[in-house]
């Protein structure tokens, strides 16, 4: 199932140059440009509050957006640059690049764990640690996965789940080359403490015998 692409609404900016950009900012808008693809560059205005909210939410530059501009067809874009005020650190201009459905783009895909309640290690009191709740993948813009699934079926305490254990969507590839850890199933803290105590007693006994 493809991941739902969030909408971003903008208006076409009439007039170009510094004067039009300054007027946009006075009107509570952030001027921007949409470029690339088979169309001419399109000057736009994005509501300041909307842009700031999305910037604060994180991952703005690695999110694929469905850009909606009145009078224009919806287009898939990715942010290529956000210029900020050097003093206030607030956005003053934003650049978007159009993407075709076949374009490759790096995005963070959320990880979902399934069959946790039936995993033998969990039943024995094991603790699941999700090391990477999101994984950055290079994916096709027209086929973005909604999530990556980590299946804990048969997993025991001490098991480590790597990216190689996860089935990636066709054509997708992790941006990190090594076989990194996604999650691990460790012993409960009480058991760890007990094991440490046992080891300590054994060492003391061995020392006493010497």
PDB file of C-alpha atoms in Angstrom:
ATOM      1  CA  UNK A   1       0.000   0.000   0.000  1.00  0.00           C
ATOM      2  CA  UNK A   2       1.402   3.380  -0.966  1.00  0.00           C
ATOM      3  CA  UNK A   3       2.010   5.954   1.700  1.00  0.00           C
ATOM      4  CA  UNK A   4      -0.501   8.796   1.669  1.00  0.00           C
ATOM      5  CA  UNK A   5       1.172  11.928   0.355  1.00  0.00           C
ATOM      6  CA  UNK A   6       0.384  15.034   2.444  1.00  0.00           C
ATOM      7  CA  UNK A   7      -1.070  18.094   0.742  1.00  0.00           C
ATOM      8  CA  UNK A   8       0.591  21.490   0.772  1.00  0.00           C
ATOM      9  CA  UNK A   9      -1.519  24.398  -0.454  1.00  0.00           C
ATOM     10  CA  UNK A  10      -0.063  27.484  -2.097  1.00  0.00           C
ATOM     11  CA  UNK A  11      -1.147  30.317  -4.371  1.00  0.00           C
ATOM     12  CA  UNK A  12       0.434  31.508  -7.582  1.00  0.00           C
ATOM     13  CA  UNK A  13       2.464  34.655  -6.990  1.00  0.00           C
ATOM     14  CA  UNK A  14       1.717  37.483  -9.382  1.00  0.00           C
ATOM     15  CA  UNK A  15       4.766  39.503 -10.153  1.00  0.00           C
ATOM     16  CA  UNK A  16       8.360  38.549  -9.533  1.00  0.00           C
ATOM     17  CA  UNK A  17      11.362  40.226  -8.044  1.00  0.00           C
ATOM     18  CA  UNK A  18      12.189  41.552  -4.594  1.00  0.00           C
ATOM     19  CA  UNK A  19       9.181  43.893  -4.463  1.00  0.00           C
ATOM     20  CA  UNK A  20       6.657  41.080  -4.944  1.00  0.00           C
ATOM     21  CA  UNK A  21       8.520  38.904  -2.446  1.00  0.00           C
ATOM     22  CA  UNK A  22       8.503  41.635   0.185  1.00  0.00           C
ATOM     23  CA  UNK A  23       4.786  42.226  -0.350  1.00  0.00           C
ATOM     24  CA  UNK A  24       4.135  38.488   0.064  1.00  0.00           C
ATOM     25  CA  UNK A  25       5.947  38.501   3.417  1.00  0.00           C
ATOM     26  CA  UNK A  26       3.947  41.526   4.565  1.00  0.00           C
ATOM     27  CA  UNK A  27       0.791  39.574   3.697  1.00  0.00           C
ATOM     28  CA  UNK A  28       1.817  36.618   5.876  1.00  0.00           C
ATOM     29  CA  UNK A  29       3.109  34.536   2.985  1.00  0.00           C
ATOM     30  CA  UNK A  30       6.485  32.983   2.208  1.00  0.00           C
ATOM     31  CA  UNK A  31       7.496  33.409  -1.439  1.00  0.00           C
ATOM     32  CA  UNK A  32       8.778  30.363  -3.253  1.00  0.00           C
ATOM     33  CA  UNK A  33       9.438  28.789  -6.612  1.00  0.00           C
ATOM     34  CA  UNK A  34       8.533  25.441  -8.152  1.00  0.00           C
ATOM     35  CA  UNK A  35      10.974  24.244 -10.796  1.00  0.00           C
ATOM     36  CA  UNK A  36      11.944  21.149 -12.744  1.00  0.00           C
ATOM     37  CA  UNK A  37       9.952  18.629 -14.738  1.00  0.00           C
ATOM     38  CA  UNK A  38       8.613  19.611 -18.131  1.00  0.00           C
ATOM     39  CA  UNK A  39       7.033  22.897 -17.020  1.00  0.00           C
ATOM     40  CA  UNK A  40       8.243  26.454 -16.593  1.00  0.00           C
ATOM     41  CA  UNK A  41       9.230  27.658 -13.114  1.00  0.00           C
ATOM     42  CA  UNK A  42       6.164  28.692 -11.127  1.00  0.00           C
ATOM     43  CA  UNK A  43       6.410  31.475  -8.510  1.00  0.00           C
ATOM     44  CA  UNK A  44       4.205  30.707  -5.497  1.00  0.00           C
ATOM     45  CA  UNK A  45       3.309  31.928  -2.040  1.00  0.00           C
ATOM     46  CA  UNK A  46       2.977  29.516   0.897  1.00  0.00           C
ATOM     47  CA  UNK A  47       1.118  30.638   4.054  1.00  0.00           C
ATOM     48  CA  UNK A  48       3.768  31.483   6.656  1.00  0.00           C
ATOM     49  CA  UNK A  49       1.998  29.707   9.536  1.00  0.00           C
ATOM     50  CA  UNK A  50       1.488  26.538   7.480  1.00  0.00           C
ATOM     51  CA  UNK A  51       5.115  26.414   6.380  1.00  0.00           C
ATOM     52  CA  UNK A  52       6.456  27.128   9.871  1.00  0.00           C
ATOM     53  CA  UNK A  53       4.254  24.406  11.401  1.00  0.00           C
ATOM     54  CA  UNK A  54       5.502  21.828   8.895  1.00  0.00           C
ATOM     55  CA  UNK A  55       9.105  22.896   9.374  1.00  0.00           C
ATOM     56  CA  UNK A  56       8.814  22.478  13.132  1.00  0.00           C
ATOM     57  CA  UNK A  57       7.265  19.019  12.654  1.00  0.00           C
ATOM     58  CA  UNK A  58      10.539  17.887  11.075  1.00  0.00           C
ATOM     59  CA  UNK A  59      11.480  15.950   7.940  1.00  0.00           C
ATOM     60  CA  UNK A  60      10.173  18.781   5.741  1.00  0.00           C
ATOM     61  CA  UNK A  61      12.961  18.450   3.175  1.00  0.00           C
ATOM     62  CA  UNK A  62      12.683  14.668   3.053  1.00  0.00           C
ATOM     63  CA  UNK A  63       8.887  14.552   2.672  1.00  0.00           C
ATOM     64  CA  UNK A  64       7.150  14.176  -0.676  1.00  0.00           C
ATOM     65  CA  UNK A  65       4.366  16.762  -0.936  1.00  0.00           C
ATOM     66  CA  UNK A  66       1.303  17.006  -3.128  1.00  0.00           C
ATOM     67  CA  UNK A  67       1.418  20.705  -4.004  1.00  0.00           C
ATOM     68  CA  UNK A  68      -1.987  22.249  -4.660  1.00  0.00           C
ATOM     69  CA  UNK A  69      -2.041  25.602  -6.445  1.00  0.00           C
ATOM     70  CA  UNK A  70      -5.345  27.079  -7.584  1.00  0.00           C
ATOM     71  CA  UNK A  71      -5.605  27.013 -11.371  1.00  0.00           C
ATOM     72  CA  UNK A  72      -2.799  24.442 -11.662  1.00  0.00           C
ATOM     73  CA  UNK A  73      -2.747  20.659 -11.686  1.00  0.00           C
ATOM     74  CA  UNK A  74      -1.605  19.050  -8.432  1.00  0.00           C
ATOM     75  CA  UNK A  75       2.052  18.140  -8.630  1.00  0.00           C
ATOM     76  CA  UNK A  76       4.371  16.068  -6.484  1.00  0.00           C
ATOM     77  CA  UNK A  77       7.280  18.074  -5.163  1.00  0.00           C
ATOM     78  CA  UNK A  78      10.119  17.846  -2.700  1.00  0.00           C
ATOM     79  CA  UNK A  79      11.689  20.810  -0.941  1.00  0.00           C
ATOM     80  CA  UNK A  80      15.191  21.604  -2.137  1.00  0.00           C
ATOM     81  CA  UNK A  81      15.947  24.680  -0.029  1.00  0.00           C
ATOM     82  CA  UNK A  82      14.516  26.878   2.706  1.00  0.00           C
ATOM     83  CA  UNK A  83      16.112  30.288   3.116  1.00  0.00           C
ATOM     84  CA  UNK A  84      15.848  31.813   6.587  1.00  0.00           C
ATOM     85  CA  UNK A  85      16.261  35.206   8.180  1.00  0.00           C
ATOM     86  CA  UNK A  86      19.770  35.309   9.648  1.00  0.00           C
ATOM     87  CA  UNK A  87      18.537  36.988  12.849  1.00  0.00           C
ATOM     88  CA  UNK A  88      15.088  35.501  13.489  1.00  0.00           C
ATOM     89  CA  UNK A  89      15.773  32.117  11.817  1.00  0.00           C
ATOM     90  CA  UNK A  90      12.316  32.253  10.202  1.00  0.00           C
ATOM     91  CA  UNK A  91      11.644  31.106   6.622  1.00  0.00           C
ATOM     92  CA  UNK A  92      11.897  33.831   3.979  1.00  0.00           C
ATOM     93  CA  UNK A  93      11.885  31.777   0.766  1.00  0.00           C
ATOM     94  CA  UNK A  94      11.317  28.152  -0.229  1.00  0.00           C
ATOM     95  CA  UNK A  95      12.280  26.162  -3.328  1.00  0.00           C
ATOM     96  CA  UNK A  96      10.415  23.069  -4.525  1.00  0.00           C
ATOM     97  CA  UNK A  97      11.356  20.621  -7.279  1.00  0.00           C
ATOM     98  CA  UNK A  98       8.742  18.774  -9.323  1.00  0.00           C
ATOM     99  CA  UNK A  99       9.025  14.994  -9.435  1.00  0.00           C
ATOM    100  CA  UNK A 100       7.802  12.512 -11.997  1.00  0.00           C
ATOM    101  CA  UNK A 101       6.206   9.279 -10.800  1.00  0.00           C
ATOM    102  CA  UNK A 102       9.380   7.463 -11.873  1.00  0.00           C
ATOM    103  CA  UNK A 103      11.712   9.850 -10.029  1.00  0.00           C
ATOM    104  CA  UNK A 104      13.831   8.461  -7.213  1.00  0.00           C
ATOM    105  CA  UNK A 105      13.710  10.278  -3.879  1.00  0.00           C
ATOM    106  CA  UNK A 106      15.119   9.689  -0.371  1.00  0.00           C
ATOM    107  CA  UNK A 107      12.386   9.609   2.273  1.00  0.00           C
ATOM    108  CA  UNK A 108      12.054   8.439   5.877  1.00  0.00           C
ATOM    109  CA  UNK A 109       9.634   5.490   6.099  1.00  0.00           C
ATOM    110  CA  UNK A 110       8.135   4.544   9.502  1.00  0.00           C
ATOM    111  CA  UNK A 111       8.731   1.075  10.963  1.00  0.00           C
ATOM    112  CA  UNK A 112       5.826  -1.023  12.288  1.00  0.00           C
ATOM    113  CA  UNK A 113       6.296  -4.085  14.507  1.00  0.00           C
ATOM    114  CA  UNK A 114       3.844  -6.987  14.154  1.00  0.00           C
ATOM    115  CA  UNK A 115       3.240 -10.223  16.107  1.00  0.00           C
ATOM    116  CA  UNK A 116       4.922  -8.771  19.167  1.00  0.00           C
ATOM    117  CA  UNK A 117       2.424 -10.425  21.543  1.00  0.00           C
ATOM    118  CA  UNK A 118       3.131 -13.922  20.171  1.00  0.00           C
ATOM    119  CA  UNK A 119       6.933 -13.698  20.075  1.00  0.00           C
ATOM    120  CA  UNK A 120       8.520 -16.293  22.420  1.00  0.00           C
ATOM    121  CA  UNK A 121      11.031 -13.739  23.692  1.00  0.00           C
ATOM    122  CA  UNK A 122       8.279 -11.279  24.624  1.00  0.00           C
ATOM    123  CA  UNK A 123       6.311 -14.016  26.399  1.00  0.00           C
ATOM    124  CA  UNK A 124       9.406 -14.737  28.483  1.00  0.00           C
ATOM    125  CA  UNK A 125       9.553 -11.117  29.566  1.00  0.00           C
ATOM    126  CA  UNK A 126      11.926  -9.841  26.926  1.00  0.00           C
ATOM    127  CA  UNK A 127      12.034  -6.144  26.114  1.00  0.00           C
ATOM    128  CA  UNK A 128      11.785  -4.889  22.540  1.00  0.00           C
ATOM    129  CA  UNK A 129      13.897  -1.868  21.672  1.00  0.00           C
ATOM    130  CA  UNK A 130      13.084  -0.176  18.368  1.00  0.00           C
ATOM    131  CA  UNK A 131      16.454   1.294  17.474  1.00  0.00           C
ATOM    132  CA  UNK A 132      15.181   2.930  14.283  1.00  0.00           C
ATOM    133  CA  UNK A 133      11.496   3.939  14.298  1.00  0.00           C
ATOM    134  CA  UNK A 134      12.115   5.344  10.802  1.00  0.00           C
ATOM    135  CA  UNK A 135      14.416   4.208   8.011  1.00  0.00           C
ATOM    136  CA  UNK A 136      15.586   6.429   5.169  1.00  0.00           C
ATOM    137  CA  UNK A 137      15.020   4.730   1.828  1.00  0.00           C
ATOM    138  CA  UNK A 138      15.529   5.722  -1.778  1.00  0.00           C
ATOM    139  CA  UNK A 139      12.124   4.994  -3.332  1.00  0.00           C
ATOM    140  CA  UNK A 140      10.198   5.685  -6.518  1.00  0.00           C
ATOM    141  CA  UNK A 141       7.970   8.770  -6.181  1.00  0.00           C
ATOM    142  CA  UNK A 142       4.995   6.916  -7.648  1.00  0.00           C
ATOM    143  CA  UNK A 143       5.279   3.942  -5.272  1.00  0.00           C
ATOM    144  CA  UNK A 144       6.102   5.147  -1.769  1.00  0.00           C
ATOM    145  CA  UNK A 145       5.605   2.468   0.909  1.00  0.00           C
ATOM    146  CA  UNK A 146       3.402   3.362   3.850  1.00  0.00           C
ATOM    147  CA  UNK A 147       5.648   1.517   6.304  1.00  0.00           C
ATOM    148  CA  UNK A 148       8.328  -1.114   6.804  1.00  0.00           C
ATOM    149  CA  UNK A 149       7.178  -4.193   8.690  1.00  0.00           C
ATOM    150  CA  UNK A 150       9.282  -5.971  11.329  1.00  0.00           C
ATOM    151  CA  UNK A 151       7.800  -9.409  12.077  1.00  0.00           C
ATOM    152  CA  UNK A 152       8.656 -10.780  15.540  1.00  0.00           C
ATOM    153  CA  UNK A 153       7.263 -14.248  14.828  1.00  0.00           C
ATOM    154  CA  UNK A 154       9.570 -16.791  16.492  1.00  0.00           C
ATOM    155  CA  UNK A 155      11.911 -14.145  17.876  1.00  0.00           C
ATOM    156  CA  UNK A 156      13.728 -14.987  21.119  1.00  0.00           C
ATOM    157  CA  UNK A 157      15.544 -12.962  23.775  1.00  0.00           C
ATOM    158  CA  UNK A 158      18.895 -11.900  22.375  1.00  0.00           C
ATOM    159  CA  UNK A 159      17.693 -11.673  18.778  1.00  0.00           C
ATOM    160  CA  UNK A 160      18.755  -8.643  16.747  1.00  0.00           C
ATOM    161  CA  UNK A 161      16.772  -7.561  13.689  1.00  0.00           C
ATOM    162  CA  UNK A 162      18.823  -5.975  10.912  1.00  0.00           C
ATOM    163  CA  UNK A 163      17.682  -4.180   7.772  1.00  0.00           C
ATOM    164  CA  UNK A 164      18.491  -7.368   5.838  1.00  0.00           C
ATOM    165  CA  UNK A 165      15.745  -9.116   7.858  1.00  0.00           C
ATOM    166  CA  UNK A 166      13.123  -6.675   6.563  1.00  0.00           C
ATOM    167  CA  UNK A 167      11.458  -7.054   3.162  1.00  0.00           C
ATOM    168  CA  UNK A 168      11.927  -3.789   1.301  1.00  0.00           C
ATOM    169  CA  UNK A 169       9.485  -2.623  -1.392  1.00  0.00           C
ATOM    170  CA  UNK A 170      10.515  -3.458  -4.944  1.00  0.00           C
ATOM    171  CA  UNK A 171      12.974  -0.890  -6.239  1.00  0.00           C
ATOM    172  CA  UNK A 172      13.628   0.578  -2.777  1.00  0.00           C
ATOM    173  CA  UNK A 173      17.070   0.744  -1.187  1.00  0.00           C
ATOM    174  CA  UNK A 174      18.331   1.933   2.185  1.00  0.00           C
ATOM    175  CA  UNK A 175      20.524   5.027   2.064  1.00  0.00           C
ATOM    176  CA  UNK A 176      22.979   3.358   4.493  1.00  0.00           C
ATOM    177  CA  UNK A 177      25.098   0.631   2.871  1.00  0.00           C
ATOM    178  CA  UNK A 178      25.858  -1.438   5.967  1.00  0.00           C
ATOM    179  CA  UNK A 179      23.479  -4.026   7.475  1.00  0.00           C
ATOM    180  CA  UNK A 180      22.316  -1.767  10.327  1.00  0.00           C
ATOM    181  CA  UNK A 181      20.153  -2.729  13.320  1.00  0.00           C
ATOM    182  CA  UNK A 182      16.416  -1.956  13.269  1.00  0.00           C
ATOM    183  CA  UNK A 183      15.417  -3.492  16.616  1.00  0.00           C
ATOM    184  CA  UNK A 184      16.573  -5.922  19.289  1.00  0.00           C
ATOM    185  CA  UNK A 185      14.955  -8.147  21.875  1.00  0.00           C
ATOM    186  CA  UNK A 186      16.814  -8.047  25.186  1.00  0.00           C
ATOM    187  CA  UNK A 187      16.405  -9.721  28.557  1.00  0.00           C
ATOM    188  CA  UNK A 188      14.345  -7.884  31.206  1.00  0.00           C
ATOM    189  CA  UNK A 189      16.357  -5.727  33.580  1.00  0.00           C
ATOM    190  CA  UNK A 190      15.544  -7.988  36.547  1.00  0.00           C
ATOM    191  CA  UNK A 191      16.970 -10.998  34.767  1.00  0.00           C
ATOM    192  CA  UNK A 192      20.053  -9.027  33.761  1.00  0.00           C
ATOM    193  CA  UNK A 193      20.616  -8.015  37.404  1.00  0.00           C
ATOM    194  CA  UNK A 194      20.165 -11.609  38.557  1.00  0.00           C
ATOM    195  CA  UNK A 195      22.645 -12.842  35.963  1.00  0.00           C
ATOM    196  CA  UNK A 196      25.137 -10.197  37.046  1.00  0.00           C
ATOM    197  CA  UNK A 197      24.713 -11.207  40.700  1.00  0.00           C
ATOM    198  CA  UNK A 198      25.239 -14.877  39.823  1.00  0.00           C
ATOM    199  CA  UNK A 199      28.367 -14.037  37.881  1.00  0.00           C
ATOM    200  CA  UNK A 200      29.647 -11.926  40.784  1.00  0.00           C
ATOM    201  CA  UNK A 201      29.049 -14.745  43.287  1.00  0.00           C
ATOM    202  CA  UNK A 202      30.793 -17.223  41.003  1.00  0.00           C
ATOM    203  CA  UNK A 203      33.801 -14.925  40.682  1.00  0.00           C
ATOM    204  CA  UNK A 204      33.938 -14.480  44.492  1.00  0.00           C
ATOM    205  CA  UNK A 205      33.785 -18.240  44.999  1.00  0.00           C
ATOM    206  CA  UNK A 206      36.550 -18.800  42.474  1.00  0.00           C
ATOM    207  CA  UNK A 207      38.693 -16.171  44.181  1.00  0.00           C
ATOM    208  CA  UNK A 208      38.113 -17.773  47.605  1.00  0.00           C
ATOM    209  CA  UNK A 209      39.207 -21.165  46.270  1.00  0.00           C
ATOM    210  CA  UNK A 210      42.448 -19.641  45.044  1.00  0.00           C
TER     211      UNK A 210
END
